[in-house]
Coordinates of C-alpha atoms and ligand atoms in Angstrom, one line a residue:
X226 CA -5.7 3.1 22.6
X227 CA -4.4 4.4 19.4
X228 CA -1.7 2.2 17.9
X229 CA 1.1 3.3 15.6
X230 CA 1.7 1.3 12.4
X231 CA 4.6 1.4 10.0
X232 CA 3.2 -0.1 6.8
X233 CA 6.5 -0.9 5.1
X234 CA 7.5 -2.1 1.6
X235 CA 9.2 -5.2 3.0
X236 CA 8.1 -5.4 6.6
X237 CA 5.4 -3.8 8.8
X238 CA 5.3 -3.2 12.5
X239 CA 2.7 -2.1 15.1
X240 CA 3.5 -0.3 18.3
X241 CA 1.7 1.1 21.3
X242 CA 2.4 3.3 24.4
X243 CA 2.9 1.1 27.5
X244 CA 2.1 1.8 31.1
X245 CA 5.4 3.6 31.6
X246 CA 4.5 6.0 28.8
X247 CA 7.1 4.4 26.5
X248 CA 6.6 3.3 22.9
X249 CA 6.8 -0.5 22.5
X250 CA 6.7 -2.8 19.5
X251 CA 4.1 -5.5 19.6
X252 CA 5.3 -9.0 19.0
X253 CA 3.5 -11.1 16.5
X254 CA 2.3 -14.8 16.7
X255 CA 5.7 -16.0 15.7
X256 CA 7.5 -14.0 18.3
X257 CA 8.8 -11.5 15.7
X258 CA 8.7 -7.8 15.9
X259 CA 8.7 -7.4 12.1
X260 CA 5.8 -8.9 10.0
X261 CA 6.7 -9.3 6.3
X262 CA 4.4 -7.2 4.1
X263 CA 3.6 -10.3 2.0
X264 CA 0.1 -11.7 1.3
X265 CA -0.6 -15.3 0.0
X266 CA -4.0 -16.2 -1.4
X267 CA -4.2 -19.9 -0.7
X268 CA -7.8 -19.9 -2.1
X269 CA -10.7 -17.5 -2.2
X270 CA -11.4 -17.9 1.5
X271 CA -8.0 -18.5 3.0
X272 CA -5.5 -15.6 3.0
X273 CA -2.1 -15.6 4.8
X274 CA -0.1 -12.6 5.8
X275 CA 3.4 -12.3 7.0
X276 CA 6.1 -15.0 7.4
X277 CA 3.7 -17.8 6.3
X278 CA 3.0 -15.9 3.1
X279 CA 6.7 -15.1 2.6
X280 CA 7.6 -18.8 2.6
X281 CA 5.2 -19.3 -0.3
X282 CA 7.1 -16.7 -2.5
X283 CA 9.1 -19.4 -4.3
X284 CA 6.6 -22.2 -5.0
X285 CA 3.4 -20.1 -5.1
X286 CA 4.7 -17.0 -6.7
X287 CA 1.5 -16.5 -8.8
X288 CA -0.6 -16.3 -5.6
X289 CA 1.8 -14.4 -3.4
X290 CA 2.2 -10.6 -3.3
X291 CA 5.1 -8.7 -2.0
X292 CA 6.2 -5.0 -2.1
X293 CA 2.7 -3.8 -2.8
X294 CA 3.6 -0.4 -1.3
X295 CA 5.5 0.4 -4.5
X296 CA 2.1 0.2 -6.4
X297 CA 0.1 2.3 -3.9
X298 CA -1.7 5.1 -5.7
X299 CA -1.5 3.5 -9.2
X300 CA -4.1 1.7 -11.3
X301 CA -2.2 -1.6 -10.9
X302 CA -4.2 -4.7 -10.1
X303 CA -2.9 -8.1 -9.1
X304 CA -4.8 -11.0 -10.7
X305 CA -5.2 -13.9 -8.4
X306 CA -7.4 -16.6 -10.0
X307 CA -10.5 -15.0 -11.3
X308 CA -10.2 -11.8 -9.3
X309 CA -8.2 -8.6 -9.4
X310 CA -7.0 -7.0 -6.2
X311 CA -6.0 -3.4 -5.8
X312 CA -3.0 -2.2 -3.8
X313 CA -5.2 -0.7 -1.0
X314 CA -7.0 -4.1 -0.7
X315 CA -3.7 -5.9 -0.3
X316 CA -2.4 -3.3 2.1
X317 CA -5.7 -3.5 4.0
X318 CA -5.1 -7.2 4.5
X319 CA -1.7 -6.4 6.0
X320 CA -3.2 -3.7 8.2
X321 CA -5.9 -6.1 9.4
X322 CA -3.3 -8.7 10.4
X323 CA -1.3 -6.1 12.4
X324 CA -4.5 -5.0 14.2
X325 CA -5.2 -8.6 15.0
X326 CA -1.7 -8.9 16.6
X327 CA -2.3 -5.7 18.6
X328 CA -5.8 -6.7 19.8
X329 CA -4.5 -10.1 21.0
X330 CA -1.5 -8.6 22.7
X331 CA -3.3 -5.7 24.3
X332 CA -6.5 -7.7 24.9
X333 CA -8.7 -4.9 23.8
X334 CA -10.4 -3.8 20.6
X335 CA -8.4 -1.3 18.6
X336 CA -10.3 1.0 16.2
X337 CA -7.9 3.8 15.6
X338 CA -4.3 4.1 14.4
X339 CA -1.6 6.4 13.2
X340 CA -0.1 5.0 10.0
X341 CA 3.2 6.2 8.6
X342 CA 3.9 7.0 4.9
X343 CA 7.0 8.1 3.1
X344 CA 7.3 11.9 3.1
X345 CA 7.5 11.7 -0.6
X346 CA 4.1 10.0 -1.0
X347 CA 1.9 12.1 -3.2
X348 CA -1.8 12.6 -2.9
X349 CA -2.7 9.4 -4.8
X350 CA -0.5 7.3 -2.6
X351 CA -1.8 8.9 0.6
X352 CA -5.4 8.4 -0.5
X353 CA -4.7 4.8 -1.2
X354 CA -3.2 4.3 2.3
X355 CA -6.4 5.9 3.8
X356 CA -8.5 3.5 1.7
X357 CA -6.4 0.5 2.9
X358 CA -7.3 1.6 6.5
X359 CA -11.0 1.7 5.6
X360 CA -10.8 -1.7 4.1
X361 CA -9.1 -3.0 7.3
X362 CA -11.9 -1.5 9.3
X363 CA -9.7 1.0 11.1
X364 CA -9.9 4.7 11.4
X365 CA -6.5 6.2 10.4
X366 CA -6.4 9.3 12.6
X367 CA -3.2 10.6 11.1
X368 CA -1.0 9.8 8.2
X369 CA 2.4 10.6 9.7
X370 CA 5.5 11.1 7.5
X371 CA 8.0 8.3 8.2
X372 CA 11.0 10.7 8.8
X373 CA 8.9 12.8 11.1
X374 CA 8.0 9.7 13.1
X375 CA 11.7 8.8 13.3
X376 CA 12.6 12.2 14.6
X377 CA 9.8 12.0 17.2
X378 CA 11.2 8.7 18.4
X379 CA 14.6 10.3 19.0
X380 CA 13.4 13.7 19.9
X381 CA 11.0 13.2 22.8
X382 CA 12.4 14.8 26.0
X383 CA 15.1 16.6 24.0
X384 CA 15.1 20.2 25.1
X385 CA 17.9 21.8 23.0
X386 CA 17.3 23.2 19.5
X387 CA 18.8 21.0 16.9
X388 CA 19.1 20.9 13.1
X389 CA 18.4 17.3 12.1
X390 CA 18.8 15.4 8.9
X391 CA 16.7 12.2 8.7
X392 CA 17.7 9.6 6.1
X393 CA 15.2 6.9 5.9
X394 CA 15.9 4.1 3.4
X395 CA 13.6 1.1 3.6
X396 CA 12.8 -1.7 1.2
X397 CA 11.4 0.6 -1.6
X398 CA 11.7 4.2 -0.7
X399 CA 14.4 6.7 0.3
X400 CA 13.3 9.8 2.2
X401 CA 15.5 12.8 3.0
X402 CA 14.2 15.3 5.5
X403 CA 15.8 18.4 7.0
X404 CA 14.1 19.5 10.2
X405 CA 14.5 21.8 13.2
X406 CA 13.6 20.5 16.6
X407 CA 12.9 23.2 19.2
X408 CA 10.6 23.8 22.2
X409 CA 8.4 20.8 21.5
X410 CA 8.0 21.7 17.9
X411 CA 9.3 19.6 15.1
X412 CA 9.4 21.8 12.0
X413 CA 10.3 20.1 8.6
X414 CA 12.1 22.5 6.3
X415 CA 12.6 20.5 3.2
X416 CA 12.1 17.0 1.9
X417 CA 13.6 15.1 -0.9
X418 CA 14.4 11.6 -2.0
X419 CA 12.7 9.0 -4.2
X420 CA 9.7 6.8 -3.9
X421 CA 11.4 4.3 -6.2
X422 CA 14.8 3.7 -4.5
X423 CA 15.4 1.3 -1.6
X424 CA 16.9 -2.0 -0.4
X425 CA 15.0 -3.8 -3.2
X426 CA 17.1 -2.1 -5.8
X427 CA 20.3 -3.3 -4.2
X428 CA 18.8 -6.8 -4.2
X429 CA 18.0 -6.5 -7.9
X430 CA 21.5 -5.4 -8.7
X431 CA 22.9 -8.3 -6.9
X432 CA 20.5 -10.7 -8.6
X433 CA 21.7 -9.4 -12.0
X434 CA 25.3 -10.0 -10.9
X435 CA 24.6 -13.5 -9.7
X436 CA 22.8 -14.4 -12.9
X437 CA 25.7 -13.1 -15.0
X438 CA 28.3 -14.9 -13.0
X439 CA 26.3 -18.1 -13.1
X440 CA 25.9 -17.8 -16.9
X441 CA 29.6 -17.2 -17.3
X442 CA 30.7 -20.2 -15.3
X443 CA 27.9 -22.7 -16.2
X444 CA 26.7 -21.5 -19.6
X445 CA 23.1 -21.5 -18.3
X446 CA 20.8 -18.5 -18.3
X447 CA 18.5 -18.7 -15.3
X448 CA 16.7 -15.4 -16.0
X449 CA 13.7 -17.2 -17.6
X450 CA 13.3 -19.7 -14.8
X451 CA 10.8 -18.1 -12.3
X452 CA 11.5 -20.5 -9.5
X453 CA 15.3 -20.2 -9.8
X454 CA 14.9 -16.4 -10.0
X455 CA 12.8 -16.3 -6.9
X456 CA 15.4 -18.4 -5.0
X457 CA 18.2 -16.2 -6.2
X458 CA 16.2 -13.1 -5.1
X459 CA 15.7 -14.4 -1.6
X460 CA 19.4 -15.4 -1.3
X461 CA 20.6 -12.1 -2.8
X462 CA 18.7 -10.2 -0.1
X463 CA 20.1 -12.5 2.6
X464 CA 23.7 -11.9 1.2
X465 CA 23.1 -8.2 1.3
X466 CA 22.0 -8.4 4.9
X467 CA 24.9 -10.7 5.8
X468 CA 27.4 -8.3 4.2
X469 CA 26.3 -5.7 6.7
X470 CA 28.0 -7.7 9.4
X471 CA 30.6 -9.8 7.7
X472 CA 33.1 -9.0 4.9
X473 CA 32.4 -12.1 2.9
X474 CA 29.5 -14.5 2.4
X475 CA 28.3 -17.2 0.1
X476 CA 25.2 -17.5 -2.0
X477 CA 24.3 -21.2 -2.0
X478 CA 21.3 -22.8 -3.7
X479 CA 21.7 -26.5 -4.2
X480 CA 20.0 -28.1 -7.3
X481 CA 19.0 -24.8 -8.8
X482 CA 18.7 -26.3 -12.3
X483 CA 19.4 -29.3 -14.4
X484 CA 22.4 -29.2 -16.8
X485 CA 23.5 -31.7 -19.5
X486 CA 25.5 -33.5 -16.9
X487 CA 22.8 -33.6 -14.2
X488 CA 21.9 -31.2 -11.3
X489 CA 23.7 -27.9 -11.1
X490 CA 24.2 -26.0 -7.8
X491 CA 24.5 -22.2 -7.4
X492 CA 27.6 -21.5 -5.2
X493 CA 29.1 -18.0 -5.3
X494 CA 31.2 -16.0 -2.9
X495 CA 30.6 -12.3 -2.5
X496 CA 32.8 -9.8 -0.8
X497 CA 31.5 -6.5 0.7
X498 CA 33.8 -4.4 -1.6
X499 CA 32.4 -6.3 -4.6
X500 CA 28.8 -5.6 -3.4
X501 CA 29.6 -1.9 -3.0
X502 CA 31.1 -1.9 -6.5
X503 CA 28.2 -3.7 -8.0
X504 CA 25.8 -1.2 -6.4
X505 CA 28.0 1.9 -6.9
X506 CA 25.5 3.6 -9.2
X507 CA 22.8 3.3 -6.4
X508 CA 25.1 4.9 -3.9
X509 CA 25.8 7.6 -6.4
X510 CA 22.1 8.2 -6.8
X511 CA 21.7 8.4 -3.0
X512 CA 24.5 11.0 -2.8
X513 CA 23.0 13.1 -5.7
X514 CA 19.5 13.0 -4.1
X515 CA 21.0 14.3 -0.8
X516 CA 22.9 17.1 -2.6
X517 CA 19.8 18.1 -4.5
X518 CA 17.8 18.3 -1.3
X519 CA 20.3 20.7 0.3
X520 CA 20.4 22.8 -2.9
X521 CA 16.6 23.1 -2.9
X522 CA 16.6 23.9 0.9
X523 CA 19.1 26.6 0.3
X524 CA 21.3 25.5 3.2
X525 CA 24.8 24.0 3.2
X526 CA 25.6 20.6 4.6
X527 CA 27.4 22.2 7.6
X528 CA 23.9 23.2 8.8
X529 CA 23.3 19.6 10.0
X530 CA 24.0 18.9 13.7
X531 CA 22.8 15.3 13.9
X532 CA 21.8 12.6 11.3
X533 CA 19.1 10.2 12.2
X534 CA 19.2 6.9 10.3
X535 CA 16.0 4.9 9.7
X536 CA 14.9 2.0 7.6
X537 CA 16.5 -1.5 7.4
X538 CA 18.7 -0.6 4.4
X539 CA 20.5 2.1 6.4
X540 CA 22.4 -0.7 8.1
X541 CA 24.5 -1.2 4.9
X542 CA 28.0 -0.2 5.8
X543 CA 28.3 1.4 2.3
X544 CA 25.4 3.7 3.2
X545 CA 26.8 4.7 6.5
X546 CA 30.2 5.3 5.0
X547 CA 28.6 7.5 2.4
X548 CA 26.8 9.5 5.1
X549 CA 30.0 9.9 7.1
X550 CA 31.8 11.1 4.0
X551 CA 29.1 13.7 3.2
X552 CA 28.8 14.9 6.8
X553 CA 32.2 14.5 8.4
X554 CA 32.2 14.8 12.2
X555 CA 28.4 15.0 12.5
X556 CA 26.8 12.7 15.1
X557 CA 25.1 9.7 13.6
X558 CA 22.0 8.6 15.6
X559 CA 21.6 4.9 15.3
X560 CA 20.8 3.9 18.9
X561 CA 17.2 3.0 18.1
X562 CA 16.8 0.0 15.8
X563 CA 16.3 1.5 12.3
X564 CA 13.6 -1.1 11.6
X565 CA 11.6 0.0 14.5
X566 CA 12.2 3.7 14.9
X567 CA 9.3 4.7 12.6
X568 CA 6.7 2.5 14.2
X569 CA 7.8 3.8 17.7
X570 CA 7.4 7.4 16.5
X571 CA 3.9 6.5 15.1
X572 CA 3.0 5.1 18.5
X573 CA 4.2 8.3 20.2
X574 CA 2.0 10.3 17.9
X575 CA -0.9 8.0 18.8
X576 CA -0.2 8.6 22.5
X577 CA -0.2 12.4 21.9
X578 CA -3.5 12.2 20.0
X579 CA -5.1 10.1 22.7
X580 CA -3.8 12.5 25.4
X581 CA -1.6 9.9 27.1
X582 CA 1.5 11.9 26.2
X583 CA 2.2 15.6 26.2
X584 CA 1.9 17.2 22.8
X585 CA 4.8 17.8 20.4
X586 CA 3.8 19.8 17.4
X587 CA 4.9 18.4 14.0
X588 CA 4.8 20.6 10.9
X589 CA 5.4 18.7 7.7
X590 CA 5.9 20.1 4.2
X591 CA 4.6 19.1 0.8
X592 CA 6.8 16.9 -1.4
X593 CA 5.6 18.1 -4.8
X594 CA 4.5 21.2 -6.5
X595 CA 0.8 21.2 -7.1
X596 CA -1.2 23.2 -9.7
X597 CA -3.4 23.0 -12.8
X598 CA -2.9 22.8 -16.5
X599 CA -3.8 25.9 -18.5
X600 CA -5.2 26.2 -22.1
X601 CA -1.6 26.0 -23.5
X602 CA -1.0 22.8 -21.8
X603 CA 1.4 24.6 -19.4
X604 CA 1.6 23.9 -15.7
X605 CA 0.4 26.7 -13.4
X606 CA 1.6 26.3 -9.8
X607 CA -0.7 26.9 -6.8
X608 CA 1.3 25.2 -4.0
X609 CA 5.0 24.9 -4.4
X610 CA 6.9 21.9 -3.1
X611 CA 8.2 22.2 0.5
X612 CA 5.3 24.4 1.7
X613 CA 4.2 23.7 5.3
X614 CA 0.8 22.1 5.6
X615 CA -2.2 22.3 6.4
X616 CA -2.5 25.1 3.9
X617 CA -5.0 26.6 1.5
X618 CA -4.1 28.6 -1.7
X619 CA -6.4 30.1 -4.3
X620 CA -5.9 31.6 -7.8
X621 CA -8.2 33.2 -10.3
X622 CA -8.7 31.9 -13.8
X623 CA -10.9 32.8 -16.7
X624 CA -12.3 31.5 -20.0
X625 CA -10.6 31.7 -23.4
X626 CA -13.7 31.3 -25.6
X627 CA -16.8 33.5 -25.9
X628 CA -19.9 32.0 -24.1
X629 CA -18.0 29.0 -22.8
X630 CA -20.4 26.8 -20.7
X631 CA -17.9 24.8 -18.7
X632 CA -14.2 24.6 -17.8
X633 CA -12.2 21.5 -17.2
X634 CA -9.8 21.8 -14.3
X635 CA -7.0 19.4 -14.7
X636 CA -5.0 19.0 -11.4
X637 CA -1.3 18.3 -11.8
X638 CA 1.6 17.5 -9.6
X639 CA 5.0 18.6 -10.9
X640 CA 8.0 16.6 -9.8
X641 CA 11.7 17.3 -9.8
X642 CA 13.1 18.7 -13.0
X643 CA 14.5 16.0 -15.3
X644 CA 18.0 16.0 -16.7
X645 CA 16.9 18.0 -19.7
X646 CA 15.4 20.7 -17.4
X647 CA 11.8 19.8 -18.1
X648 CA 9.2 19.4 -15.3
X649 CA 7.6 15.9 -15.0
X650 CA 3.8 16.3 -14.7
X651 CA 1.7 13.7 -13.0
X652 CA -2.1 13.9 -13.4
X653 CA -3.9 13.7 -10.1
X654 CA -7.4 14.0 -11.7
X655 CA -9.7 16.5 -13.4
X656 CA -13.2 17.8 -13.0
X657 CA -15.7 19.8 -15.0
X658 CA -17.2 23.0 -13.6
X659 CA -20.4 23.4 -15.6
X660 CA -23.0 26.1 -15.9
X661 CA -20.5 29.0 -15.5
X662 CA -21.4 32.6 -16.4
X663 CA -22.1 32.8 -20.1
X664 CA -20.0 35.8 -21.1
X665 CA -17.3 36.9 -23.5
X666 CA -13.9 35.3 -23.2
X667 CA -11.9 36.7 -20.3
X668 CA -14.9 38.0 -18.3
X669 CA -15.8 35.1 -15.9
X670 CA -13.7 34.8 -12.7
X671 CA -13.1 31.3 -11.6
X672 CA -11.5 30.9 -8.3
X673 CA -9.6 27.6 -7.9
X674 CA -8.6 26.7 -4.3
X675 CA -6.2 23.9 -3.3
X676 CA -6.4 22.8 0.3
X677 CA -3.9 20.3 1.9
X678 CA -5.1 18.9 5.2
X679 CA -3.0 17.6 8.1
X680 CA -2.6 14.2 6.4
X681 CA -1.2 15.7 3.3
X682 CA -4.4 15.0 1.4
X683 CA -5.4 17.5 -1.4
X684 CA -8.9 18.9 -1.8
X685 CA -9.6 21.1 -4.8
X686 CA -12.6 23.4 -5.2
X687 CA -13.6 25.7 -8.0
X688 CA -16.1 28.6 -7.8
X689 CA -17.5 30.7 -10.5
X690 CA -17.7 34.0 -8.7
X691 CA -20.6 35.5 -10.8
X692 CA -23.0 32.6 -10.7
X693 CA -21.9 31.0 -7.4
X694 CA -21.5 27.6 -9.1
X695 CA -19.2 25.6 -7.0
X696 CA -17.6 22.2 -7.1
X697 CA -15.4 20.4 -4.7
X698 CA -13.5 17.2 -5.1
X699 CA -11.1 15.0 -3.3
X700 CA -8.8 13.6 -5.9
X701 CA -9.2 9.9 -6.6
X702 CA -8.4 9.4 -10.3
X703 CA -4.8 8.4 -10.9
X704 CA -2.6 8.3 -13.9
X705 CA 0.5 9.8 -15.5
X706 CA 0.2 12.5 -18.1
X707 CA 3.7 12.1 -19.5
X708 CA 3.6 8.3 -19.2
X709 CA 0.2 8.5 -21.0
X710 CA -1.4 6.1 -18.6
X711 CA -4.6 8.2 -18.9
X712 CA -5.2 10.3 -22.0
X713 CA -3.5 13.7 -21.6
X714 CA -6.5 15.9 -22.2
X715 CA -6.0 19.6 -22.0
X716 CA -7.3 21.6 -19.0
X717 CA -9.4 23.1 -21.8
X718 CA -10.2 26.7 -22.0
X719 CA -8.7 27.9 -18.7
X720 CA -6.2 30.7 -18.4
X721 CA -4.9 32.6 -15.4
X722 CA -6.5 35.9 -14.6
Ligands
AMP394 P1 12.2 -1.5 6.0 O1 11.3 -1.1 4.8 O2 12.6 -0.4 6.8 O3 11.7 -2.7 6.7 O4 13.6 -2.0 5.3 C1 13.6 -3.2 4.6 C2 14.9 -3.2 3.8 O5 16.0 -3.1 4.6 C3 15.0 -4.5 3.0 O6 15.5 -4.2 1.7 C4 16.0 -5.3 3.7 O7 16.7 -6.2 2.9 C5 16.9 -4.2 4.2 N1 17.7 -4.6 5.4 C6 17.3 -5.0 6.6 N2 18.3 -5.3 7.4 C7 19.4 -5.0 6.7 C8 20.8 -5.2 7.0 N3 21.3 -5.6 8.1 N4 21.7 -4.8 6.0 C9 21.3 -4.3 4.8 N5 20.0 -4.2 4.5 C10 19.1 -4.6 5.4

């Protein structure tokens, strides 16, 4: 049995293919389908995952970790007591818990899974997810892009050709995917979105508003009180969720602080219109990201025949209204619970890999332009964004100095152009190719090959054609050149041939 896992920012789910050949969500020990992606370290030996951990967020904030998905692929470490934990370690604990649920429910050992990742996840983030699987003791057979999983959940048994737009907005990420579904082939054309925009940003905006309103009416600033802040955060999220089904709700936290006259309560009323107004810049950002993706894909919005919504935050009426406004008259597919659609799609992929279900081909595309840095510090592209993968591309380079003994190959990812028109380069790693042909500048031929496998993982190899010296790496080093997290050293002495 190969299970499907949606390892989400806020919640995670595990699903499998039942006897009828249908994808089904596994219920956890508390009878819930969603397991909060929260980990609480009670002590060195005792770790809790899920709802029990989430209830520690207020009083044991220093030992409780949430939203770790946002840190995947970075050098971030969480310090708990004496020890630092990496994002893959924390995600590994969540995965292990989900596996435990699956094994108990299915009464069999589970050793393999399909795990979903945002389409926009880069190489570092994908590597970190694979590492989390290793730490949980599970073989991740496929990293499936979340929007592709959502399309699979809707698309199985659909015969007719369709142009689909998948909008997947979860706790921390927003993925936009344009795809064509025809003859059992799901072909992604273009992806866009942001790995730093999701439901959490709406919560933060609401927290800011609640703090300001509280300060205005009580003259007390709660922003430096971690326990009060955590309570406001939890209640802000609840209010946001409530406002998806009612027009007005209240945010109530009794005894939130002590004033000069005694205990002070937080009691505010929020209306949906007010929420939409407070978060208007986020809706604007969503709209701009969608427009940008269509511009990049070179198709008009009329191309879309159906919109599939996924991710818990797609339930916000403001989000649905925006989609209807951008795509008037287009069918909105919302029949499958948006919290579950990705996990269900992952289980279907698992069923296809194990041979239980007939195969549907999925072809994904790269989310970022990948290349190397030349001797001038300029970005040289090898694989442009939105290239279907698996793929392999090579380019020849040479030296700039006479009798150079090595070249440093600095692998970069170039993200969307910023407002000023500049590309944002992210360092994915670098390696040295030593013992190259000792010759005059411009004579050696160095072949650099980028290969992206079916999981979206990048492998880079370099070959000095004359001496046969070759080196191959899977990128593991992380850091940002422009953010200067790691020193921005030049891809020294390397120019394009
Ligand atoms: P996911 O990562 O797909 O589990 O989505 C989690 C995000 O969806 C969180 O930010 C939740 O607060 C948000 N969410 C879940 N249900 C709703 C709802 N009914 N209305 C608005 N946001 C929701």
